[in-house]
CSV table of C-alpha atoms in Angstrom, one decimal:
chain,number,residue,atom,x,y,z
A,659,UNK,CA,30.4,24.8,9.5
A,660,UNK,CA,29.4,21.2,8.7
A,661,UNK,CA,31.6,19.6,6.1
A,662,UNK,CA,30.4,16.8,3.7
A,663,UNK,CA,31.5,13.3,4.5
A,664,UNK,CA,33.1,11.0,2.0
A,665,UNK,CA,32.7,7.2,2.2
A,666,UNK,CA,29.9,7.2,4.8
A,667,UNK,CA,28.5,3.9,3.6
A,668,UNK,CA,31.8,2.2,4.2
A,669,UNK,CA,31.9,3.1,7.9
A,670,UNK,CA,30.9,0.6,10.5
A,671,UNK,CA,27.5,1.1,12.2
A,672,UNK,CA,29.4,2.4,15.3
A,673,UNK,CA,31.4,4.8,13.2
A,674,UNK,CA,28.3,6.1,11.5
A,675,UNK,CA,26.7,6.7,14.8
A,676,UNK,CA,29.8,8.4,16.2
A,677,UNK,CA,29.9,10.7,13.2
A,678,UNK,CA,26.2,11.5,13.6
A,679,UNK,CA,26.6,12.3,17.3
A,680,UNK,CA,29.6,14.5,16.8
A,681,UNK,CA,28.3,16.3,13.7
A,682,UNK,CA,24.6,16.8,14.4
A,683,UNK,CA,23.7,15.7,17.9
A,684,UNK,CA,26.4,17.7,19.8
A,685,UNK,CA,27.7,14.5,21.4
A,686,UNK,CA,24.6,13.9,23.4
A,687,UNK,CA,25.0,10.4,24.8
A,688,UNK,CA,21.2,10.0,25.4
A,689,UNK,CA,20.6,10.2,21.6
A,690,UNK,CA,23.2,7.5,20.9
A,691,UNK,CA,21.6,5.4,23.7
A,692,UNK,CA,18.2,5.7,22.0
A,693,UNK,CA,19.7,4.3,18.8
A,694,UNK,CA,21.3,1.4,20.6
A,695,UNK,CA,18.2,0.8,22.7
A,696,UNK,CA,16.3,-0.2,19.6
A,697,UNK,CA,18.9,-2.8,18.5
A,698,UNK,CA,17.8,-6.4,18.7
A,699,UNK,CA,19.7,-8.4,21.3
A,700,UNK,CA,19.9,-11.3,18.8
A,701,UNK,CA,22.9,-10.2,16.7
A,702,UNK,CA,22.0,-12.3,13.8
A,703,UNK,CA,18.5,-10.9,13.7
A,704,UNK,CA,19.9,-7.4,14.0
A,705,UNK,CA,22.3,-8.1,11.1
A,706,UNK,CA,19.3,-9.3,9.0
A,707,UNK,CA,17.5,-6.0,9.7
A,708,UNK,CA,20.7,-4.0,9.0
A,709,UNK,CA,21.0,-5.5,5.6
A,710,UNK,CA,17.4,-4.7,4.5
A,711,UNK,CA,18.6,-1.2,3.5
A,712,UNK,CA,21.7,1.0,3.5
A,713,UNK,CA,23.4,3.1,6.2
A,714,UNK,CA,21.3,1.4,8.9
A,715,UNK,CA,21.7,2.9,12.4
A,716,UNK,CA,18.9,1.3,14.3
A,717,UNK,CA,15.4,-0.2,14.0
A,718,UNK,CA,12.2,1.9,13.8
A,719,UNK,CA,9.4,0.1,15.5
A,720,UNK,CA,5.7,0.1,14.5
A,721,UNK,CA,3.0,-1.8,16.5
A,722,UNK,CA,2.1,-5.2,15.1
A,723,UNK,CA,-1.5,-5.9,16.0
A,724,UNK,CA,-4.4,-8.1,15.1
A,725,UNK,CA,-7.9,-7.5,14.0
A,726,UNK,CA,-9.9,-10.7,14.6
A,727,UNK,CA,-13.3,-12.1,13.5
A,728,UNK,CA,-13.2,-11.3,9.8
A,729,UNK,CA,-15.6,-13.6,7.9
A,730,UNK,CA,-14.3,-13.5,4.3
A,731,UNK,CA,-16.0,-15.8,1.8
A,732,UNK,CA,-17.0,-18.1,4.6
A,733,UNK,CA,-13.6,-18.3,6.3
A,734,UNK,CA,-13.0,-16.7,9.7
A,735,UNK,CA,-9.7,-14.9,9.6
A,736,UNK,CA,-7.6,-12.7,12.0
A,737,UNK,CA,-5.9,-10.0,10.0
A,738,UNK,CA,-2.4,-8.8,11.1
A,739,UNK,CA,-1.9,-5.0,10.9
A,740,UNK,CA,1.2,-2.9,11.4
A,741,UNK,CA,0.3,0.8,12.1
A,742,UNK,CA,1.0,3.5,14.6
A,743,UNK,CA,-2.3,5.4,14.3
A,744,UNK,CA,-4.8,5.2,17.2
A,745,UNK,CA,-8.2,3.5,16.6
A,746,UNK,CA,-7.4,1.9,13.2
A,747,UNK,CA,-7.2,-1.7,14.4
A,748,UNK,CA,-10.1,-1.1,16.8
A,749,UNK,CA,-12.2,0.3,14.0
A,750,UNK,CA,-11.4,-2.6,11.7
A,751,UNK,CA,-12.2,-5.1,14.5
A,752,UNK,CA,-15.5,-3.4,15.2
A,753,UNK,CA,-16.5,-3.5,11.5
A,754,UNK,CA,-15.5,-7.2,11.3
A,755,UNK,CA,-17.7,-8.0,14.3
A,756,UNK,CA,-20.6,-6.0,12.8
A,757,UNK,CA,-20.5,-7.8,9.5
A,758,UNK,CA,-19.7,-11.3,10.8
A,759,UNK,CA,-23.4,-11.8,11.8
A,760,UNK,CA,-24.7,-10.2,8.6
A,761,UNK,CA,-23.1,-12.6,6.1
A,762,UNK,CA,-19.5,-11.4,6.3
A,763,UNK,CA,-17.4,-10.0,3.5
A,764,UNK,CA,-17.5,-11.3,0.0
A,765,UNK,CA,-14.3,-10.8,-2.1
A,766,UNK,CA,-13.2,-11.7,-5.6
A,767,UNK,CA,-10.2,-11.1,-7.7
A,768,UNK,CA,-11.2,-9.7,-11.1
A,769,UNK,CA,-7.8,-9.9,-12.8
A,770,UNK,CA,-4.1,-10.0,-12.0
A,771,UNK,CA,-2.5,-8.4,-15.0
A,772,UNK,CA,0.6,-6.3,-14.3
A,773,UNK,CA,2.3,-3.7,-16.5
A,774,UNK,CA,5.8,-2.7,-17.5
A,775,UNK,CA,7.0,-0.4,-20.3
A,776,UNK,CA,10.0,0.2,-22.5
A,777,UNK,CA,10.0,4.0,-23.2
A,778,UNK,CA,11.9,5.0,-26.4
A,779,UNK,CA,12.3,7.6,-29.1
A,780,UNK,CA,11.9,6.7,-32.8
A,781,UNK,CA,12.9,9.1,-35.5
A,782,UNK,CA,11.2,8.1,-38.7
A,783,UNK,CA,8.2,6.5,-40.5
A,784,UNK,CA,5.6,5.1,-38.0
A,785,UNK,CA,4.3,2.5,-40.5
A,786,UNK,CA,7.8,1.1,-40.8
A,787,UNK,CA,8.1,1.0,-37.0
A,788,UNK,CA,4.9,-1.0,-36.8
A,789,UNK,CA,6.2,-3.5,-39.3
A,790,UNK,CA,9.5,-3.8,-37.5
A,791,UNK,CA,7.7,-4.4,-34.2
A,792,UNK,CA,5.6,-7.2,-35.7
A,793,UNK,CA,8.7,-8.8,-37.1
A,794,UNK,CA,10.6,-8.4,-33.9
A,795,UNK,CA,8.0,-9.3,-31.3
A,796,UNK,CA,8.7,-13.1,-31.5
A,797,UNK,CA,12.4,-12.5,-31.0
A,798,UNK,CA,11.6,-10.4,-27.9
A,799,UNK,CA,9.5,-13.2,-26.4
A,800,UNK,CA,12.2,-15.7,-27.2
A,801,UNK,CA,15.0,-13.6,-25.7
A,802,UNK,CA,13.4,-13.6,-22.2
A,803,UNK,CA,12.8,-17.4,-22.1
A,804,UNK,CA,15.7,-17.9,-19.7
A,805,UNK,CA,14.1,-15.3,-17.4
A,806,UNK,CA,10.5,-16.5,-17.7
A,807,UNK,CA,11.1,-20.2,-17.6
A,808,UNK,CA,10.4,-20.7,-13.9
A,809,UNK,CA,7.6,-18.2,-13.8
A,810,UNK,CA,5.9,-20.0,-16.7
A,811,UNK,CA,6.1,-23.3,-14.7
A,812,UNK,CA,4.0,-21.6,-12.0
A,813,UNK,CA,1.5,-20.4,-14.7
A,814,UNK,CA,2.9,-16.9,-15.2
A,815,UNK,CA,5.0,-15.1,-17.7
A,816,UNK,CA,4.7,-12.5,-20.4
A,817,UNK,CA,1.1,-12.1,-21.5
A,818,UNK,CA,1.6,-9.6,-24.4
A,819,UNK,CA,3.7,-6.8,-25.8
A,820,UNK,CA,2.0,-3.9,-27.6
A,821,UNK,CA,3.5,-1.0,-29.5
A,822,UNK,CA,2.1,2.3,-28.4
A,823,UNK,CA,2.4,5.6,-30.3
A,824,UNK,CA,2.7,8.5,-27.8
A,825,UNK,CA,3.9,11.2,-30.2
A,826,UNK,CA,0.7,13.2,-29.6
A,827,UNK,CA,2.0,13.8,-26.0
A,828,UNK,CA,5.8,14.0,-26.7
A,829,UNK,CA,7.5,14.3,-30.1
A,830,UNK,CA,9.1,10.9,-31.2
A,831,UNK,CA,8.0,9.1,-28.1
A,832,UNK,CA,6.8,5.5,-28.3
A,833,UNK,CA,6.4,2.6,-25.8
A,834,UNK,CA,6.5,-1.1,-25.7
A,835,UNK,CA,3.6,-1.7,-23.4
A,836,UNK,CA,4.1,-5.1,-21.8
A,837,UNK,CA,1.6,-7.2,-19.8
A,838,UNK,CA,2.7,-9.8,-17.2
A,839,UNK,CA,1.3,-12.5,-14.9
A,840,UNK,CA,3.5,-13.0,-11.9
A,841,UNK,CA,1.4,-15.4,-9.8
A,842,UNK,CA,2.3,-15.2,-6.1
A,843,UNK,CA,5.3,-12.9,-6.6
A,844,UNK,CA,4.8,-9.2,-6.7
A,845,UNK,CA,7.1,-9.5,-9.6
A,846,UNK,CA,9.0,-6.2,-9.8
A,847,UNK,CA,12.4,-7.7,-10.4
A,848,UNK,CA,11.0,-10.3,-12.8
A,849,UNK,CA,9.2,-7.6,-14.8
A,850,UNK,CA,12.2,-5.2,-14.9
A,851,UNK,CA,14.5,-8.0,-16.0
A,852,UNK,CA,12.2,-8.8,-18.9
A,853,UNK,CA,11.9,-5.2,-19.9
A,854,UNK,CA,15.6,-4.6,-19.9
A,855,UNK,CA,16.1,-7.6,-22.1
A,856,UNK,CA,13.2,-6.4,-24.4
A,857,UNK,CA,15.0,-3.0,-24.7
A,858,UNK,CA,18.3,-4.6,-25.5
A,859,UNK,CA,17.0,-6.9,-28.2
A,860,UNK,CA,14.7,-4.2,-29.7
A,861,UNK,CA,17.6,-1.7,-30.0
A,862,UNK,CA,19.9,-4.3,-31.5
A,863,UNK,CA,17.4,-5.6,-34.0
A,864,UNK,CA,16.7,-2.1,-35.2
A,865,UNK,CA,20.3,-1.7,-36.1
A,866,UNK,CA,20.0,-4.6,-38.5
A,867,UNK,CA,16.5,-3.9,-39.9
A,868,UNK,CA,17.0,-3.4,-43.6
A,869,UNK,CA,13.8,-1.4,-44.2
A,870,UNK,CA,15.0,1.3,-41.7
A,871,UNK,CA,17.0,4.3,-42.8
A,872,UNK,CA,20.2,5.1,-40.9
A,873,UNK,CA,18.3,7.5,-38.7
A,874,UNK,CA,15.4,5.1,-38.1
A,875,UNK,CA,17.9,2.4,-37.0
A,876,UNK,CA,19.0,4.5,-34.1
A,877,UNK,CA,16.1,3.9,-31.7
A,878,UNK,CA,16.8,5.7,-28.5
A,879,UNK,CA,15.9,3.8,-25.4
A,880,UNK,CA,14.9,6.2,-22.6
A,881,UNK,CA,14.2,3.7,-19.8
A,882,UNK,CA,12.7,0.3,-19.0
A,883,UNK,CA,10.6,0.0,-15.8
A,884,UNK,CA,7.5,-1.6,-14.4
A,885,UNK,CA,4.4,0.5,-13.7
A,886,UNK,CA,2.9,0.6,-10.2
A,887,UNK,CA,-0.4,1.6,-11.9
A,888,UNK,CA,-2.2,-1.7,-12.4
A,889,UNK,CA,-5.8,-0.9,-13.3
A,890,UNK,CA,-6.2,-4.5,-14.6
A,891,UNK,CA,-4.9,-6.1,-11.4
A,892,UNK,CA,-8.2,-5.7,-9.7
A,893,UNK,CA,-9.9,-7.0,-6.6
A,894,UNK,CA,-13.5,-6.3,-5.3
A,895,UNK,CA,-14.8,-6.7,-1.8
A,896,UNK,CA,-18.4,-6.0,-0.6
A,897,UNK,CA,-20.8,-6.4,2.2
A,898,UNK,CA,-24.6,-6.4,2.0
A,899,UNK,CA,-27.6,-7.0,4.2
A,900,UNK,CA,-31.3,-6.0,4.4
A,901,UNK,CA,-31.6,-2.4,5.4
A,902,UNK,CA,-33.5,-3.3,8.6
A,903,UNK,CA,-30.4,-5.2,9.8
A,904,UNK,CA,-28.4,-2.0,10.0
A,905,UNK,CA,-29.9,-1.5,13.5
A,906,UNK,CA,-26.9,-1.1,15.7
A,907,UNK,CA,-27.5,2.5,16.6
A,908,UNK,CA,-30.3,3.1,19.0
A,909,UNK,CA,-30.5,6.9,18.2
A,910,UNK,CA,-31.0,6.4,14.4
A,911,UNK,CA,-33.3,3.9,12.7
A,912,UNK,CA,-31.8,1.6,10.2
A,913,UNK,CA,-33.3,3.2,7.1
A,914,UNK,CA,-32.2,6.7,8.1
A,915,UNK,CA,-28.7,5.4,8.9
A,916,UNK,CA,-28.5,3.7,5.4
A,917,UNK,CA,-29.5,6.9,3.6
A,918,UNK,CA,-27.1,9.0,5.6
A,919,UNK,CA,-24.3,6.5,5.0
A,920,UNK,CA,-24.9,6.4,1.3
A,921,UNK,CA,-25.0,10.2,1.0
A,922,UNK,CA,-21.7,10.4,2.9
A,923,UNK,CA,-20.2,8.0,0.2
A,924,UNK,CA,-21.8,10.0,-2.6
A,925,UNK,CA,-20.2,13.2,-1.3
A,926,UNK,CA,-16.8,11.5,-1.5
A,927,UNK,CA,-17.6,10.5,-5.0
A,928,UNK,CA,-18.1,14.1,-6.2
A,929,UNK,CA,-16.1,16.2,-3.8
A,930,UNK,CA,-12.3,15.8,-4.0
A,931,UNK,CA,-11.6,17.6,-0.7
A,932,UNK,CA,-13.7,14.9,1.0
A,933,UNK,CA,-12.5,12.1,-1.2
A,934,UNK,CA,-8.9,12.5,-0.2
A,935,UNK,CA,-9.6,12.1,3.5
A,936,UNK,CA,-12.2,9.4,2.8
A,937,UNK,CA,-9.6,7.4,0.8
A,938,UNK,CA,-6.9,8.1,3.3
A,939,UNK,CA,-9.1,6.3,5.9
A,940,UNK,CA,-9.4,3.3,3.5
A,941,UNK,CA,-5.6,3.3,3.1
A,942,UNK,CA,-5.3,3.1,6.9
A,943,UNK,CA,-6.6,-0.4,6.7
A,944,UNK,CA,-4.9,-1.3,3.4
A,945,UNK,CA,-1.4,0.0,4.3
A,946,UNK,CA,-1.5,-1.7,7.7
A,947,UNK,CA,-2.0,-5.1,6.2
A,948,UNK,CA,0.4,-4.5,3.2
A,949,UNK,CA,3.1,-3.4,5.6
A,950,UNK,CA,2.6,-6.4,8.0
A,951,UNK,CA,2.8,-8.8,5.1
A,952,UNK,CA,6.1,-7.3,3.7
A,953,UNK,CA,4.6,-5.7,0.6
A,954,UNK,CA,5.4,-2.3,-0.9
A,955,UNK,CA,2.8,0.1,0.6
A,956,UNK,CA,4.3,3.0,-1.4
A,957,UNK,CA,3.6,1.2,-4.7
A,958,UNK,CA,0.1,0.2,-3.5
A,959,UNK,CA,-0.6,3.8,-2.4
A,960,UNK,CA,0.5,5.3,-5.8
A,961,UNK,CA,-1.4,2.8,-7.8
A,962,UNK,CA,-4.7,3.1,-5.8
A,963,UNK,CA,-4.7,6.9,-5.8
A,964,UNK,CA,-4.0,6.9,-9.6
A,965,UNK,CA,-7.0,4.6,-9.9
A,966,UNK,CA,-9.1,6.9,-7.9
A,967,UNK,CA,-8.3,9.6,-10.5
A,968,UNK,CA,-8.8,7.4,-13.6
A,969,UNK,CA,-11.9,9.3,-14.8
A,970,UNK,CA,-10.2,12.7,-14.7
A,971,UNK,CA,-11.3,13.6,-11.2
A,972,UNK,CA,-10.2,12.3,-7.8
A,973,UNK,CA,-13.1,10.3,-6.3
A,974,UNK,CA,-14.1,7.8,-3.7
A,975,UNK,CA,-12.8,4.2,-3.9
A,976,UNK,CA,-15.9,2.9,-2.2
A,977,UNK,CA,-19.5,3.0,-3.3
A,978,UNK,CA,-22.9,2.2,-1.6
A,979,UNK,CA,-26.5,1.7,-2.7
A,980,UNK,CA,-29.9,0.4,-1.7
A,981,UNK,CA,-31.7,-1.9,-4.1
A,982,UNK,CA,-34.9,-3.7,-3.3
A,983,UNK,CA,-34.4,-3.2,0.4
A,984,UNK,CA,-30.8,-4.5,0.4
A,985,UNK,CA,-28.0,-2.2,1.5
A,986,UNK,CA,-24.7,-2.8,-0.4
A,987,UNK,CA,-21.3,-1.3,0.2
A,988,UNK,CA,-18.3,-2.2,-1.9
A,989,UNK,CA,-14.8,-1.3,-3.0
A,990,UNK,CA,-12.9,-2.1,-6.2
A,991,UNK,CA,-9.1,-1.4,-6.2
A,992,UNK,CA,-5.9,-2.3,-8.0
A,993,UNK,CA,-3.5,-4.3,-5.9
A,994,UNK,CA,-0.2,-5.8,-6.9
A,995,UNK,CA,0.9,-8.0,-4.0
A,996,UNK,CA,3.2,-10.9,-3.4
A,997,UNK,CA,3.4,-13.7,-0.9
A,998,UNK,CA,6.8,-15.1,-2.1
A,999,UNK,CA,10.1,-13.3,-2.6
A,1000,UNK,CA,11.3,-10.0,-1.0
A,1001,UNK,CA,10.7,-9.6,2.7
A,1002,UNK,CA,8.1,-12.4,2.8
A,1003,UNK,CA,10.9,-15.0,3.1
A,1004,UNK,CA,13.3,-12.8,5.2
A,1005,UNK,CA,11.4,-10.7,7.9
A,1006,UNK,CA,10.4,-12.9,10.8
A,1007,UNK,CA,7.2,-10.9,11.5
A,1008,UNK,CA,6.2,-10.9,7.9
A,1009,UNK,CA,6.5,-14.7,7.8
A,1010,UNK,CA,4.5,-14.8,11.0
A,1011,UNK,CA,1.8,-12.5,9.5
A,1012,UNK,CA,1.5,-14.9,6.5
A,1013,UNK,CA,1.2,-17.8,8.9
A,1014,UNK,CA,-1.6,-16.0,10.7
A,1015,UNK,CA,-3.4,-15.6,7.4
A,1016,UNK,CA,-2.9,-19.3,6.7
A,1017,UNK,CA,-0.2,-18.9,4.0
A,1018,UNK,CA,-2.4,-17.1,1.4
A,1019,UNK,CA,-1.7,-17.0,-2.3
A,1020,UNK,CA,-1.2,-13.5,-3.8
A,1021,UNK,CA,-4.9,-13.6,-5.0
A,1022,UNK,CA,-6.1,-14.5,-1.5
A,1023,UNK,CA,-4.0,-11.7,0.1
A,1024,UNK,CA,-5.5,-9.3,-2.4
A,1025,UNK,CA,-9.0,-10.2,-1.0
A,1026,UNK,CA,-7.9,-9.8,2.6
A,1027,UNK,CA,-6.3,-6.4,1.9
A,1028,UNK,CA,-9.4,-5.1,0.0
A,1029,UNK,CA,-11.6,-6.3,2.9
A,1030,UNK,CA,-9.4,-4.5,5.4
A,1031,UNK,CA,-9.8,-1.2,3.4
A,1032,UNK,CA,-13.6,-1.7,3.1
A,1033,UNK,CA,-13.9,-2.5,6.8
A,1034,UNK,CA,-11.9,0.6,7.8
A,1035,UNK,CA,-14.1,2.8,5.6
A,1036,UNK,CA,-17.3,1.3,7.0
A,1037,UNK,CA,-16.2,2.0,10.5
A,1038,UNK,CA,-15.2,5.6,9.7
A,1039,UNK,CA,-18.4,6.5,7.9
A,1040,UNK,CA,-20.4,4.9,10.6
A,1041,UNK,CA,-18.7,7.1,13.2
A,1042,UNK,CA,-18.8,10.2,11.1
A,1043,UNK,CA,-22.6,10.0,10.4
A,1044,UNK,CA,-23.5,9.1,14.0
A,1045,UNK,CA,-21.3,10.0,17.0
A,1046,UNK,CA,-18.6,11.9,15.1
A,1047,UNK,CA,-15.1,10.7,14.4
A,1048,UNK,CA,-13.5,12.3,17.5
A,1049,UNK,CA,-15.4,10.5,20.2
A,1050,UNK,CA,-13.9,7.1,19.5
A,1051,UNK,CA,-10.6,8.4,18.0
A,1052,UNK,CA,-9.7,10.6,20.9
A,1053,UNK,CA,-10.5,7.9,23.4
A,1054,UNK,CA,-8.0,5.7,21.6
A,1055,UNK,CA,-5.6,8.6,21.5
A,1056,UNK,CA,-5.9,9.2,25.2
A,1057,UNK,CA,-3.1,6.8,26.0
A,1058,UNK,CA,-0.7,8.7,23.6
A,1059,UNK,CA,-1.5,11.9,25.4
A,1060,UNK,CA,-0.9,10.3,28.8
A,1061,UNK,CA,2.3,8.7,27.7
A,1062,UNK,CA,3.5,12.0,26.3
A,1063,UNK,CA,3.1,13.6,29.8
A,1064,UNK,CA,4.6,10.6,31.5
A,1065,UNK,CA,1.5,9.5,33.4
A,1066,UNK,CA,2.1,6.6,35.8
A,1067,UNK,CA,0.1,3.4,35.6
A,1068,UNK,CA,-2.1,4.5,38.5
A,1069,UNK,CA,-2.8,7.9,36.9
A,1070,UNK,CA,-3.6,6.2,33.6
A,1071,UNK,CA,-6.1,3.9,35.3
A,1072,UNK,CA,-7.9,6.8,37.0
A,1073,UNK,CA,-8.0,8.9,33.8
A,1074,UNK,CA,-9.2,6.1,31.6
A,1075,UNK,CA,-12.1,5.6,33.9
A,1076,UNK,CA,-12.8,9.3,34.1
A,1077,UNK,CA,-12.9,9.7,30.3
A,1078,UNK,CA,-15.3,6.8,29.9
A,1079,UNK,CA,-18.1,9.3,30.3
A,1080,UNK,CA,-16.3,12.5,29.4
A,1081,UNK,CA,-15.2,14.0,26.1
A,1082,UNK,CA,-11.5,13.5,25.4
A,1083,UNK,CA,-9.4,16.4,24.1
A,1084,UNK,CA,-5.7,17.0,24.4
A,1085,UNK,CA,-6.3,20.0,26.7
A,1086,UNK,CA,-8.9,18.2,28.9
A,1087,UNK,CA,-6.6,15.2,29.3
A,1088,UNK,CA,-3.7,17.4,30.4
A,1089,UNK,CA,-5.9,19.4,32.7
A,1090,UNK,CA,-7.3,16.4,34.4
A,1091,UNK,CA,-3.8,14.9,34.8
A,1092,UNK,CA,-2.7,18.2,36.5
A,1093,UNK,CA,-5.7,18.1,38.8
A,1094,UNK,CA,-4.9,14.6,39.8
A,1095,UNK,CA,-1.3,15.4,40.5
A,1096,UNK,CA,-2.2,18.5,42.6
A,1097,UNK,CA,-4.8,16.7,44.6
């Protein structure tokens, strides 16, 4: 019977691995060897990675790739992407090549407002609470001056604080709904520090507010935390061209392609079962760039999917139309990103990714990420409405199948050539590999 361990975090990395091997891996030396195999030979670099999180045993690698030829607002960029899924970078690159000769991608940041909230219970007269808030608001803003001073020098800071009555949803529940501008920082620590100071001052001031009864003075702070839902931190990216220029597919004329493409998008707008997979494909592109640039892809995912549901039904993040003979395809999404702070100044590959992108500001990175999502979706819908998604995807997946079955370099070369003109499935790849080995 396995017993709980006490003080695991205080063990050395070797001691943690030894305990793991003895307790769960049945002392299999090959498993321990795998953990060690992924350590970086540079001990200082390995220590840096060890200290990114807690109880580190090893490094978990993802491919770091590049999608070139993205023409964005007139600038030709190569976009770094970190992702393990086959065909994502290839699809993005193909879309970039397609649109480079048709005007490229246009992107604009609509707003960069971020949100944090102090959640609290108030037991008393709501009108008196409103009066207290108005009297206290200047003190709240003054209290965070030591925190906001440097951010204000960069043009950011606290934009506003609003009192929100949420008692219709939960008895006695209210919020301080706070708006921030964090410039090139994602701003999580900055926002949370401000919110906690707001809560402290708000609670203390209530204790001294003469118009409150004894019960009303006892405001109960529940929590103070930023929101990853940022519907006013928006970026838009789009592509457009005359319909007749959508002439890449020889088996489908441009007008029919455009109509079929638009209907595929329309289906994702009204059918949640399709919308989830549709948007997952968009996130393939978005997450890959967010991860490569050291940003929080979990926060981005949560915020974007919430945005996709903002009208009460989960729907497509992209939209398409034909107006006066012009095909237009666009995306509008919330993105809270940073290019300073966090991993951006620590992780060597993150710093390299930002160098590749020519040291973008947070606003510029928002545009790049939105474009990557739009490109990914264009490539996916293009495949779905013409050849089907599996033809291209499975050819990219072929290498994974061959590696899984330990194909040699010579075998890979022969089978890649064979499947140039044959349909790839897992079973067909395994069958052809067996034939090759038995010949």
